[in-house]
Structure formats: C-alpha cells, structure tokens
C-alpha cells in the first residue's frame, strides 16, 4: 500500500496502518534527526515526539472536520 492509502486507512480507524507507516519511515526520520542532533538518545526521543505529533495532528484534524460536518 502507498503512504496515502495507509493514511486513509488509519483515518478510518485502522491502527495497524499507522504502525506500518511508522515502521516504513522510522529509520529515515531517525537518521535525519540523528544527523541534526548528533546524539542517539536525543534522536530517539525526538523521533518519538515527531511521530506523536503526527498522530495527534491527524486525530485533531479528524475531530475538527467531524465537528464542522455536525454543524452543517
């Protein structure tokens, strides 16, 4: 599945889709962060924060859109 398909599946409630996206992109994001900060522990912490922010942002967007639809 493409990233877009996985994101759509995740938005429909498929938590395994998010796990797949995480597994697919974890290493690349980690290496990018590591090259910027130069410390493995800090890079791991920032990796977790990054994916948590993605998770929260998508869930927040879903709630916002859902609320807008209810108001129609």
Tab-separated table of N, CA, C and O in Angstrom, residues 27-60:
chain	number	residue	atom	x	y	z
A	27	UNK	N	13.260	4.592	10.342
A	27	UNK	CA	14.717	4.655	10.147
A	27	UNK	C	15.145	5.940	9.450
A	27	UNK	O	16.091	6.602	9.879
A	28	UNK	N	14.452	6.322	8.387
A	28	UNK	CA	14.818	7.530	7.656
A	28	UNK	C	14.672	8.786	8.498
A	28	UNK	O	15.547	9.662	8.489
A	29	UNK	N	13.583	8.854	9.239
A	29	UNK	CA	13.358	10.016	10.103
A	29	UNK	C	14.401	10.037	11.210
A	29	UNK	O	14.987	11.082	11.522
A	30	UNK	N	14.666	8.871	11.795
A	30	UNK	CA	15.665	8.772	12.856
A	30	UNK	C	17.039	9.236	12.358
A	30	UNK	O	17.714	10.027	13.015
A	31	UNK	N	17.459	8.756	11.204
A	31	UNK	CA	18.769	9.134	10.672
A	31	UNK	C	18.857	10.624	10.364
A	31	UNK	O	19.894	11.252	10.595
A	32	UNK	N	17.772	11.182	9.882
A	32	UNK	CA	17.732	12.623	9.621
A	32	UNK	C	17.900	13.406	10.927
A	32	UNK	O	18.691	14.347	11.010
A	33	UNK	N	17.155	12.996	11.948
A	33	UNK	CA	17.247	13.664	13.246
A	33	UNK	C	18.637	13.462	13.838
A	33	UNK	O	19.243	14.418	14.357
A	34	UNK	N	19.152	12.243	13.762
A	34	UNK	CA	20.476	11.955	14.308
A	34	UNK	C	21.542	12.822	13.654
A	34	UNK	O	22.426	13.349	14.340
A	35	UNK	N	21.446	13.010	12.356
A	35	UNK	CA	22.440	13.850	11.670
A	35	UNK	C	22.348	15.305	12.123
A	35	UNK	O	23.344	16.027	12.134
A	36	UNK	N	21.158	15.712	12.546
A	36	UNK	CA	20.980	17.093	13.000
A	36	UNK	C	21.442	17.299	14.445
A	36	UNK	O	22.019	18.337	14.772
A	37	UNK	N	21.192	16.295	15.304
A	37	UNK	CA	21.494	16.485	16.735
A	37	UNK	C	22.774	15.793	17.181
A	37	UNK	O	23.355	16.174	18.196
A	38	UNK	N	23.192	14.748	16.475
A	38	UNK	CA	24.452	14.095	16.783
A	38	UNK	C	24.471	13.209	18.018
A	38	UNK	O	25.533	12.770	18.439
A	39	UNK	N	23.316	12.928	18.602
A	39	UNK	CA	23.255	12.098	19.803
A	39	UNK	C	22.121	11.087	19.642
A	39	UNK	O	20.972	11.475	19.420
A	40	UNK	N	22.449	9.803	19.779
A	40	UNK	CA	21.474	8.744	19.522
A	40	UNK	C	20.283	8.797	20.475
A	40	UNK	O	19.138	8.606	20.051
A	41	UNK	N	20.528	9.033	21.758
A	41	UNK	CA	19.418	9.075	22.716
A	41	UNK	C	18.483	10.245	22.434
A	41	UNK	O	17.260	10.099	22.460
A	42	UNK	N	19.059	11.392	22.144
A	42	UNK	CA	18.250	12.569	21.819
A	42	UNK	C	17.478	12.331	20.521
A	42	UNK	O	16.297	12.669	20.423
A	43	UNK	N	18.127	11.718	19.557
A	43	UNK	CA	17.469	11.428	18.278
A	43	UNK	C	16.285	10.481	18.487
A	43	UNK	O	15.224	10.672	17.892
A	44	UNK	N	16.458	9.481	19.340
A	44	UNK	CA	15.362	8.541	19.612
A	44	UNK	C	14.197	9.263	20.282
A	44	UNK	O	13.031	9.051	19.925
A	45	UNK	N	14.492	10.129	21.242
A	45	UNK	CA	13.442	10.910	21.908
A	45	UNK	C	12.708	11.800	20.915
A	45	UNK	O	11.468	11.875	20.916
A	46	UNK	N	13.460	12.473	20.059
A	46	UNK	CA	12.843	13.359	19.073
A	46	UNK	C	12.053	12.586	18.027
A	46	UNK	O	11.026	13.066	17.539
A	47	UNK	N	12.504	11.387	17.695
A	47	UNK	CA	11.753	10.525	16.783
A	47	UNK	C	10.377	10.221	17.368
A	47	UNK	O	9.355	10.359	16.682
A	48	UNK	N	10.348	9.826	18.623
A	48	UNK	CA	9.075	9.521	19.276
A	48	UNK	C	8.178	10.756	19.325
A	48	UNK	O	6.971	10.676	19.054
A	49	UNK	N	8.750	11.904	19.661
A	49	UNK	CA	7.974	13.146	19.700
A	49	UNK	C	7.414	13.491	18.327
A	49	UNK	O	6.278	13.954	18.211
A	50	UNK	N	8.208	13.274	17.301
A	50	UNK	CA	7.775	13.578	15.930
A	50	UNK	C	6.566	12.744	15.539
A	50	UNK	O	5.556	13.281	15.063
A	51	UNK	N	6.643	11.443	15.763
A	51	UNK	CA	5.516	10.583	15.394
A	51	UNK	C	4.312	10.823	16.297
A	51	UNK	O	3.166	10.720	15.843
A	52	UNK	N	4.544	11.168	17.538
A	52	UNK	CA	3.428	11.512	18.420
A	52	UNK	C	2.715	12.761	17.906
A	52	UNK	O	1.482	12.816	17.881
A	53	UNK	N	3.479	13.743	17.459
A	53	UNK	CA	2.870	14.965	16.916
A	53	UNK	C	2.061	14.667	15.658
A	53	UNK	O	0.990	15.243	15.459
A	54	UNK	N	2.564	13.786	14.819
A	54	UNK	CA	1.806	13.388	13.627
A	54	UNK	C	0.498	12.726	14.050
A	54	UNK	O	-0.576	13.063	13.540
A	55	UNK	N	0.585	11.803	14.991
A	55	UNK	CA	-0.590	11.095	15.473
A	55	UNK	C	-1.630	12.071	16.015
A	55	UNK	O	-2.802	12.030	15.637
A	56	UNK	N	-1.192	12.986	16.872
A	56	UNK	CA	-2.102	13.961	17.484
A	56	UNK	C	-2.675	14.901	16.429
A	56	UNK	O	-3.868	15.205	16.439
A	57	UNK	N	-1.848	15.351	15.496
A	57	UNK	CA	-2.314	16.285	14.466
A	57	UNK	C	-3.398	15.657	13.593
A	57	UNK	O	-4.416	16.299	13.308
A	58	UNK	N	-3.200	14.425	13.189
A	58	UNK	CA	-4.198	13.764	12.342
A	58	UNK	C	-5.482	13.540	13.126
A	58	UNK	O	-6.573	13.800	12.622
A	59	UNK	N	-5.369	13.093	14.356
A	59	UNK	CA	-6.567	12.879	15.179
A	59	UNK	C	-7.284	14.199	15.446
A	59	UNK	O	-8.518	14.258	15.421
A	60	UNK	N	-6.546	15.281	15.675
A	60	UNK	CA	-7.156	16.597	15.901
A	60	UNK	C	-7.881	17.081	14.657
A	60	UNK	O	-8.972	17.643	14.737
